[in-house]
mmCIF file of C-alpha atoms in Angstrom:
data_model
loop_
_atom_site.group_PDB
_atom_site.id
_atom_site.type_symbol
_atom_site.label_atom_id
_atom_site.label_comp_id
_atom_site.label_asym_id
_atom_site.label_seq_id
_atom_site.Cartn_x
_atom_site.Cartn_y
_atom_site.Cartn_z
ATOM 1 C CA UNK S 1 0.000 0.000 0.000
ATOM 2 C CA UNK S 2 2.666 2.496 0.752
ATOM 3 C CA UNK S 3 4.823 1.667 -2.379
ATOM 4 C CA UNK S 4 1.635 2.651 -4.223
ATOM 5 C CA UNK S 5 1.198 5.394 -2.583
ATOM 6 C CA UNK S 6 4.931 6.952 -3.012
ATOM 7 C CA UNK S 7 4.026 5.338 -6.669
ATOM 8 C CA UNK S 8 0.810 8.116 -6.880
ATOM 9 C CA UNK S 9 2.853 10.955 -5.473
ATOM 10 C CA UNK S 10 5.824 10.139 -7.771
ATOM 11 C CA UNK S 11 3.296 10.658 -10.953
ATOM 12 C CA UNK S 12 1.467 13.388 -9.382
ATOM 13 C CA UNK S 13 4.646 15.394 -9.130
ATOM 14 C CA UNK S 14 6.136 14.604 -12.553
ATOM 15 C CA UNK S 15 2.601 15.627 -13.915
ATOM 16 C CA UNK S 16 2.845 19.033 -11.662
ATOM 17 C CA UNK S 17 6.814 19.716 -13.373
ATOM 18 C CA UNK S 18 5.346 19.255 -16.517
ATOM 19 C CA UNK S 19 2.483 21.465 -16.138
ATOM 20 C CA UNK S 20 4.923 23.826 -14.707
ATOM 21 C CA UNK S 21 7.267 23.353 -17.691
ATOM 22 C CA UNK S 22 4.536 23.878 -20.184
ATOM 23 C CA UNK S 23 3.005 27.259 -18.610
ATOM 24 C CA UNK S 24 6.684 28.602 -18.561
ATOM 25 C CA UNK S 25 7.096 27.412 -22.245
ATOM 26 C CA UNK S 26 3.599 28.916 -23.082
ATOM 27 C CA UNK S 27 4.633 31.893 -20.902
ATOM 28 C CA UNK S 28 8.049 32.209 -23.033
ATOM 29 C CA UNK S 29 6.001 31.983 -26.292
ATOM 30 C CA UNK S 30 3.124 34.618 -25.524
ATOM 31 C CA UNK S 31 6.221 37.081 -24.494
ATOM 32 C CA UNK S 32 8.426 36.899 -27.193
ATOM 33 C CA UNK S 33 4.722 37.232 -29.143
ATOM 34 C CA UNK S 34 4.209 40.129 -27.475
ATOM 35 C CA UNK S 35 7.801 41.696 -27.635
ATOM 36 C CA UNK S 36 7.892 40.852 -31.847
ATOM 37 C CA UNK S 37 4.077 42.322 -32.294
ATOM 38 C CA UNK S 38 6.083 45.821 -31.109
ATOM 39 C CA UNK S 39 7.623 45.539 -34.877
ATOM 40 C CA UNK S 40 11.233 46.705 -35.497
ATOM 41 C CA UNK S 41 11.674 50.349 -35.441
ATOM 42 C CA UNK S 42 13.174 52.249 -32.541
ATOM 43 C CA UNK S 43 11.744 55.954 -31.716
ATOM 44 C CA UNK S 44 15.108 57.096 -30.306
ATOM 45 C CA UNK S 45 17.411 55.421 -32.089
ATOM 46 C CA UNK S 46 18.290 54.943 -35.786
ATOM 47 C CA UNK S 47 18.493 51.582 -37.109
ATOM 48 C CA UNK S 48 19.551 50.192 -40.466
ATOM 49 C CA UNK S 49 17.483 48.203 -42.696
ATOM 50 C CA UNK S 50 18.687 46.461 -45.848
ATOM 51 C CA UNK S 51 17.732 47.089 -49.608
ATOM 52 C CA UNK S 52 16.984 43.921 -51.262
ATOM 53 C CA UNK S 53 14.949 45.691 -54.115
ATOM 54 C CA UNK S 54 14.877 48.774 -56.469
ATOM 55 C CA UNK S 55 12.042 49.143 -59.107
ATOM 56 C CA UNK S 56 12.209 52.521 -61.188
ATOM 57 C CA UNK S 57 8.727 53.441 -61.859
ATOM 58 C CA UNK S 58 9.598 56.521 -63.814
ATOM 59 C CA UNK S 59 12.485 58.471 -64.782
ATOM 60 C CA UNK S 60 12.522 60.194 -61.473
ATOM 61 C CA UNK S 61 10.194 57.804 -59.256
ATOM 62 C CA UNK S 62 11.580 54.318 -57.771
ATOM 63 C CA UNK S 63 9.957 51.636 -55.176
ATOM 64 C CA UNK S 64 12.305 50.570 -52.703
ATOM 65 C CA UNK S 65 12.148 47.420 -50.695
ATOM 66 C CA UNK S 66 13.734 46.979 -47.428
ATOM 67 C CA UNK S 67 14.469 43.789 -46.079
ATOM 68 C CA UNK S 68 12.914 43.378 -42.391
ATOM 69 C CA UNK S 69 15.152 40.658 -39.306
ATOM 70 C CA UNK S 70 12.955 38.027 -40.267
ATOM 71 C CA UNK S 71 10.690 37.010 -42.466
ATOM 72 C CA UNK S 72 7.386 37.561 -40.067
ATOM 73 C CA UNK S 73 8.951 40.823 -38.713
ATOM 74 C CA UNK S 74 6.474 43.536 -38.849
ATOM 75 C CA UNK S 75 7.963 47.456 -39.351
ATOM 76 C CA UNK S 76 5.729 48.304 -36.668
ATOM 77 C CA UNK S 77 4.452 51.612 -37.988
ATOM 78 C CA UNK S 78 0.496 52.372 -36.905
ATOM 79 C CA UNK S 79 -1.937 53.718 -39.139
ATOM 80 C CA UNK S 80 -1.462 56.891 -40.806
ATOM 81 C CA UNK S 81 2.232 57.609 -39.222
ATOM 82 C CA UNK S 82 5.511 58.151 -41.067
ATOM 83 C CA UNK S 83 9.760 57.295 -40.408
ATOM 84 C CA UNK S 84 12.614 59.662 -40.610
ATOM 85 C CA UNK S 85 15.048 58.500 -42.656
ATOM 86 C CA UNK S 86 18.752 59.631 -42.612
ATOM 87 C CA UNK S 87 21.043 60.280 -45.260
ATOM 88 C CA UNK S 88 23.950 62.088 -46.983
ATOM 89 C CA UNK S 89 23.429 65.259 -49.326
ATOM 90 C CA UNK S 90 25.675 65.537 -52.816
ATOM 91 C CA UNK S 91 27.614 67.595 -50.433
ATOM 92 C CA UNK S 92 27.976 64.618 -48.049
ATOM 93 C CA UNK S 93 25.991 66.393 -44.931
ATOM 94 C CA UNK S 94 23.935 64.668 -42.973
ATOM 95 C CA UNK S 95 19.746 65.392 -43.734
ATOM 96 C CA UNK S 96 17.188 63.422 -42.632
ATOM 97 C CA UNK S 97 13.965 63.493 -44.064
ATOM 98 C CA UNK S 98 10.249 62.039 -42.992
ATOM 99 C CA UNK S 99 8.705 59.242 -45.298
ATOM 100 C CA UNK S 100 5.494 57.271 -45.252
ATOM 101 C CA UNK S 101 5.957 53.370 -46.432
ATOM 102 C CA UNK S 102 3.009 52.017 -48.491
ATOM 103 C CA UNK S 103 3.256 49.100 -46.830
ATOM 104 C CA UNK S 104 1.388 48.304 -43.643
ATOM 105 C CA UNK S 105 2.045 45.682 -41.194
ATOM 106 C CA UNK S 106 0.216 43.140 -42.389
ATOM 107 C CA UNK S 107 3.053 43.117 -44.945
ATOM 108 C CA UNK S 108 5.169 41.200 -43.007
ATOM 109 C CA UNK S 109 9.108 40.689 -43.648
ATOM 110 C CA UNK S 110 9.695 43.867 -45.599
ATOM 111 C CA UNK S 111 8.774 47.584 -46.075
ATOM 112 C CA UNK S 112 8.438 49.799 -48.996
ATOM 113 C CA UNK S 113 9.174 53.400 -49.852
ATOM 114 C CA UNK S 114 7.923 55.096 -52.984
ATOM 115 C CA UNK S 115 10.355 57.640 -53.403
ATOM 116 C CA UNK S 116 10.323 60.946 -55.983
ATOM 117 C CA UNK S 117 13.761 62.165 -56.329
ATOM 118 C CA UNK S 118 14.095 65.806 -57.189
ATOM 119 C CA UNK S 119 17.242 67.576 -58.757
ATOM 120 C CA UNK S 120 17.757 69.572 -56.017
ATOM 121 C CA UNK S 121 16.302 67.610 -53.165
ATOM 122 C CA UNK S 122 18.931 66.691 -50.387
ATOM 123 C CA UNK S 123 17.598 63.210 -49.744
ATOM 124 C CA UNK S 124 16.747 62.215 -53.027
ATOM 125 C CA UNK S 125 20.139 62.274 -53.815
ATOM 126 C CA UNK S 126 20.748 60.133 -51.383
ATOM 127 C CA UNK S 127 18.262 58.016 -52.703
ATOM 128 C CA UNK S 128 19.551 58.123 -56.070
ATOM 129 C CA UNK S 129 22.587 56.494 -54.893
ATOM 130 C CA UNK S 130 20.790 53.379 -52.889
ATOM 131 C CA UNK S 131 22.010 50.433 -54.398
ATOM 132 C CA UNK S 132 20.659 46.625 -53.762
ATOM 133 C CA UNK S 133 22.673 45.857 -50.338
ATOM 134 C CA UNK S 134 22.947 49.023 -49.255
ATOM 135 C CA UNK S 135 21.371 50.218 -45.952
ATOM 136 C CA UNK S 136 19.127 53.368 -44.918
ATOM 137 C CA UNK S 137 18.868 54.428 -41.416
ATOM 138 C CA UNK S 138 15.356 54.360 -39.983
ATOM 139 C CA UNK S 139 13.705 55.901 -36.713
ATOM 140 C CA UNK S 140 9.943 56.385 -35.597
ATOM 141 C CA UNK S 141 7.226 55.792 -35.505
ATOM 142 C CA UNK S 142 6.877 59.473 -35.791
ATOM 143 C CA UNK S 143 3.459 61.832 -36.557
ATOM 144 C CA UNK S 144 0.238 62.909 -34.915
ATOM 145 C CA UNK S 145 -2.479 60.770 -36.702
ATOM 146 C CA UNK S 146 -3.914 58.379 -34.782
ATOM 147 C CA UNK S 147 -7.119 55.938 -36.368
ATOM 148 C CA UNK S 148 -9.518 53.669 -35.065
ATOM 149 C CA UNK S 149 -11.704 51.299 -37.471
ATOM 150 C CA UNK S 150 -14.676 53.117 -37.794
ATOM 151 C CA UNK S 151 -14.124 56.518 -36.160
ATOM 152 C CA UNK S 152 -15.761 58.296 -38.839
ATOM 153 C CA UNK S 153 -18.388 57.149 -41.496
ATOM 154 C CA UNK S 154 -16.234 58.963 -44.305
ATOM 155 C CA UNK S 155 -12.125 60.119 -45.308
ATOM 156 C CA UNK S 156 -12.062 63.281 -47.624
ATOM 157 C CA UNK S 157 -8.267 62.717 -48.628
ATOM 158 C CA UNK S 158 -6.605 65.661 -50.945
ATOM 159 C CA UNK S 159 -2.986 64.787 -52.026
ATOM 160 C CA UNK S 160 -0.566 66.288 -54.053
ATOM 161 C CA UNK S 161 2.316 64.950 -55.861
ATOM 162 C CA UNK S 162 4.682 62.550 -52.895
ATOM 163 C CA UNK S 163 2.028 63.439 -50.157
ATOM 164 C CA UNK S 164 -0.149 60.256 -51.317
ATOM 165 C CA UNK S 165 1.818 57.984 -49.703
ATOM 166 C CA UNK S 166 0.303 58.252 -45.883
ATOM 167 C CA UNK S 167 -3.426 58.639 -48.264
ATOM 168 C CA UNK S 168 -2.700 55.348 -49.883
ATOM 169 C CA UNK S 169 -1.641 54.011 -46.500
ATOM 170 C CA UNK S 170 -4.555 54.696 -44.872
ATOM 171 C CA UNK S 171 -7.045 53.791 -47.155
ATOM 172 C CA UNK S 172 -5.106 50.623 -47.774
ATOM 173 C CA UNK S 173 -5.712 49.783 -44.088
ATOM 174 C CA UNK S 174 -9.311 50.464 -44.188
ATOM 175 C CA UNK S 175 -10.630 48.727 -46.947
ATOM 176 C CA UNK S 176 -8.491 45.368 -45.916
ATOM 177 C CA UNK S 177 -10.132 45.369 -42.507
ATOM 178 C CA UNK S 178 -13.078 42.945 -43.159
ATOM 179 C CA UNK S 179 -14.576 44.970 -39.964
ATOM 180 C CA UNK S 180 -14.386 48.422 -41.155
ATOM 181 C CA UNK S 181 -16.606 49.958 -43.137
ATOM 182 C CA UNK S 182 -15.172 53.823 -43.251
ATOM 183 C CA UNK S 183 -15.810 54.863 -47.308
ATOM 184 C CA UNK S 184 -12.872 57.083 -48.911
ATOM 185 C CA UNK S 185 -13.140 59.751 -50.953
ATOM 186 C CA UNK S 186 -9.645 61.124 -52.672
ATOM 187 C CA UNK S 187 -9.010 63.911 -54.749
ATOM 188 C CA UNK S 188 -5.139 63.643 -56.250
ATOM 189 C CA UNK S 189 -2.941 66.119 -57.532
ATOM 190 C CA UNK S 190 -0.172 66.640 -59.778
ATOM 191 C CA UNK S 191 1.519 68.486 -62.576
ATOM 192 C CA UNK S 192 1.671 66.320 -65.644
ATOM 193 C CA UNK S 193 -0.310 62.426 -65.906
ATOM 194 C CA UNK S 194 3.438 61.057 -65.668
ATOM 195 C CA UNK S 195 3.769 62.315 -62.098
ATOM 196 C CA UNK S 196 0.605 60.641 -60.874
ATOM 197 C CA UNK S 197 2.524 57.792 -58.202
ATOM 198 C CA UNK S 198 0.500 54.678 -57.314
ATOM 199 C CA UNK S 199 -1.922 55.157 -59.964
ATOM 200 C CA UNK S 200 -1.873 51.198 -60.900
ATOM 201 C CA UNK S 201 -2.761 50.806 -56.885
ATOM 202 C CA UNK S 202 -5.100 53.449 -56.654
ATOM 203 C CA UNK S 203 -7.095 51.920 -59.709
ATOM 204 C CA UNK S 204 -6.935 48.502 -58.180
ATOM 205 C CA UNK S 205 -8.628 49.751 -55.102
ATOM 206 C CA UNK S 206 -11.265 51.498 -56.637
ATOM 207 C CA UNK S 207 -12.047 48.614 -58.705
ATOM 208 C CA UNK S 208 -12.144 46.038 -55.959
ATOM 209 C CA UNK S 209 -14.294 47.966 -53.347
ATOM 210 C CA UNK S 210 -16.387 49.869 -55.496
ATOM 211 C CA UNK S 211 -18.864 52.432 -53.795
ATOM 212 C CA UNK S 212 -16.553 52.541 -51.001
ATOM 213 C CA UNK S 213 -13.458 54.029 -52.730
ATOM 214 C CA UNK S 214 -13.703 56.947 -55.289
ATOM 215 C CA UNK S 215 -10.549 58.308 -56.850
ATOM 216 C CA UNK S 216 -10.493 62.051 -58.609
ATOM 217 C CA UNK S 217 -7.529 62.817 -60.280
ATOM 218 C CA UNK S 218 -6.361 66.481 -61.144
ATOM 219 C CA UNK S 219 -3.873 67.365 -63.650
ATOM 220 C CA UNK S 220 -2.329 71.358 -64.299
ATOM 221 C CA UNK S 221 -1.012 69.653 -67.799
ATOM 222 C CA UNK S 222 -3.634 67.254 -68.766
ATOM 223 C CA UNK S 223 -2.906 64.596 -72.124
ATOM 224 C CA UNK S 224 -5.432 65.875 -74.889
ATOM 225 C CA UNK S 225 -7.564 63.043 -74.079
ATOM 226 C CA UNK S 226 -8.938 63.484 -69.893
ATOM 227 C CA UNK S 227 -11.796 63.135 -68.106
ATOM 228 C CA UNK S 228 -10.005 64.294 -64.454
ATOM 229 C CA UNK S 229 -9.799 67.824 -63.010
ATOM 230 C CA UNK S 230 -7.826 70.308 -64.747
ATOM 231 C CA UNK S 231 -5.815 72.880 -63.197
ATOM 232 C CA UNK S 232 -5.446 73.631 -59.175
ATOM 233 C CA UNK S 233 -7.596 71.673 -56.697
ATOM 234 C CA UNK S 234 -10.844 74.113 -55.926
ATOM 235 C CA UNK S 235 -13.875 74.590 -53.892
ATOM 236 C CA UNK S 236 -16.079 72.954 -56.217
ATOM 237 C CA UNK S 237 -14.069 69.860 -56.949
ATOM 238 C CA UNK S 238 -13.986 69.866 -53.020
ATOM 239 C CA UNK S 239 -17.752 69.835 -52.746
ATOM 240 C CA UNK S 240 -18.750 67.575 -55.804
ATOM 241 C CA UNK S 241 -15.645 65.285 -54.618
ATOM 242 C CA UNK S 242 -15.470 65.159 -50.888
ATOM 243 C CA UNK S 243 -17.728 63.932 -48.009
ATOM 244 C CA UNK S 244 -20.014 66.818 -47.102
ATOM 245 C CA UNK S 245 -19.134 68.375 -43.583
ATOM 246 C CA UNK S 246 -20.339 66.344 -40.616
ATOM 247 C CA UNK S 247 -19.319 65.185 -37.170
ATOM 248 C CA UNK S 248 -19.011 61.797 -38.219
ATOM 249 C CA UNK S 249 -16.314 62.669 -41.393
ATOM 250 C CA UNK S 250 -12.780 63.866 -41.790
ATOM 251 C CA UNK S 251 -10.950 65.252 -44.473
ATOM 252 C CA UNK S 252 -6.812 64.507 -44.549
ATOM 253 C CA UNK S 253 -4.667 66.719 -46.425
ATOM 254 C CA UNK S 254 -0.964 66.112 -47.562
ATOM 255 C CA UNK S 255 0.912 67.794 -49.984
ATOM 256 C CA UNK S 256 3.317 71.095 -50.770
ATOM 257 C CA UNK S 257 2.846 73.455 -48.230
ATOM 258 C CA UNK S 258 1.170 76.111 -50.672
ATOM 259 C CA UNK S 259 -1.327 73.611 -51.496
ATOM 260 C CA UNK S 260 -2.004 72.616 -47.849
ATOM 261 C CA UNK S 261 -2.115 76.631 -47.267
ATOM 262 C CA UNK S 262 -4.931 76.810 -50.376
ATOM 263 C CA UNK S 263 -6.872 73.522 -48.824
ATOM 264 C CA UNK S 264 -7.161 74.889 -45.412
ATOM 265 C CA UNK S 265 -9.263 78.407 -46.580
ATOM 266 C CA UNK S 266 -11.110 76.339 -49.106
ATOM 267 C CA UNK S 267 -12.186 73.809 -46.652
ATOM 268 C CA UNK S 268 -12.550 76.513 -43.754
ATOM 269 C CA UNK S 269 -14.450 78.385 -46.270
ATOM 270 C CA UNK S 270 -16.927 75.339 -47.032
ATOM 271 C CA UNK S 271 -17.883 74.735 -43.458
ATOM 272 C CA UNK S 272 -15.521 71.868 -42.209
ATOM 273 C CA UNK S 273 -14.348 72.967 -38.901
ATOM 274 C CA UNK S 274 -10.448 72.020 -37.552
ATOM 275 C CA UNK S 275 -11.645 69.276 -35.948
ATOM 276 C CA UNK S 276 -12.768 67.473 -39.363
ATOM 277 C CA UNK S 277 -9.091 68.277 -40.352
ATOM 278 C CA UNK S 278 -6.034 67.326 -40.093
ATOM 279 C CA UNK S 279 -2.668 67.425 -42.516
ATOM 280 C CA UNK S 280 0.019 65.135 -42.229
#
């Protein structure tokens, strides 16, 4: 009788060290879940991130892929918010510039930067110069935008030129949440139909969740043949295109400060108070 009972407590114990073992092993697991859900970037600190990839979409437009630690890293960037990016000028000073991926974190592995290079623009130089294997320093998350599914019932989004990057972000995030049923509205401009970025993307979403995505683009040097807006964004392209002012919308703006300058009286002058606004 006693041998079976030291017998009993012997199992009973191995059973409790193994139960032990596994909660510590399922303890180990949900932390370093938790810890890698944080994502990669650092909002003190630079870190470098590899280029694995460089597609030139234009003559003065390339994607660039960045290789993340793993391949189920996520960046680790939240809705709507940009990285600073650090670089050398043609001079070889230091500049460091803020840039919205159009990647989100669902995306895992990788990130990727549409970048417009200008002549005279200090980091698109140093873009210009990113080879496959180089690496760019990163820090953030950085900005002021903060999102919840369903917040609003409607996004007005104007962009111009580069500042369609956090638009695309954005709306990308909202129409690939099976739970979110926020409807976007963007008006886009640019100069010339050649500096229209993402337009292949911007299509594709418009096609795939139609009535909940509507895309007006705007063009100060239209082809002979377009049925867009022509010249500057205005009031009336803002009323026919955009949400109608309520509590439940917002409109996002993001592009050269003269346009954000010329979007801020027209919407102020249509009725949308600062708290349906905000510019990236």
């Amino acid at each position: 009788m006693d041998l079976e009972f030291l017998q009993s407590m012997d199992i009973q114990i191995l059973v409790g060290v193994a139960v032990a073992a596994l909660a510590i092993v399922v303890g180990a697991v949900y932390l370093f879940a938790s810890t890698k859900s944080k994502g990669c970037l650092d909002p003190e600190n630079f870190k470098e991130f590899k280029l694995v990839k460089r597609q030139q979409l234009s003559h003065n437009v390339a994607k660039f892929t960045f290789e993340l630690p793993t391949p189920t890293s996520a960046l680790g960037l939240p809705i709507g918010q940009h990285i600073s990016c650090r670089g050398k000028d043609s001079q070889g000073e230091e500049v460091i510039k803020p840039y919205t991926p159009t990647t989100l974190d669902s995306d895992v592995g990788y990130f990727e930067l549409v970048i417009k290079m200008y002549p005279q623009g200090r980091m698109s130089h140093h873009f210009r110069e990113l080879r496959v294997g180089d690496y760019l320093a990163v820090k953030g998350p950085k900005g002021r935008f903060r999102y919840q599914p369903g917040e609003v019932r409607a996004f007005g989004m104007i962009a111009g030129g580069s500042g369609i990057t956090p638009m695309f972000q954005v709306a990308r995030a909202i129409l690939e949440n099976p739970k979110d049923t926020t409807n976007v509205h963007l008006i886009y401009a640019n100069v010339t139909y050649e500096d229209i970025l993402l337009k292949e993307e911007l299509d594709s979403l418009a096609a795939k969740y139609p009535g909940r995505v509507k895309v007006y683009y705007v063009l100060n040097q239209p082809p002979e043949v377009w049925d867009g807006g022509v010249g500057f964004v205005s009031k009336e392209m803002i009323q026919t295109h955009c949400p109608a002012p309520a509590p439940d919308i917002r409109v996002l703006r993001c592009g050269p400060p003269p346009m954000n300058k010329a979007m801020t009286g027209h919407l102020d002058a249509l009725g949308y108070s600062p708290d349906m606004q905000f510019q990236f």
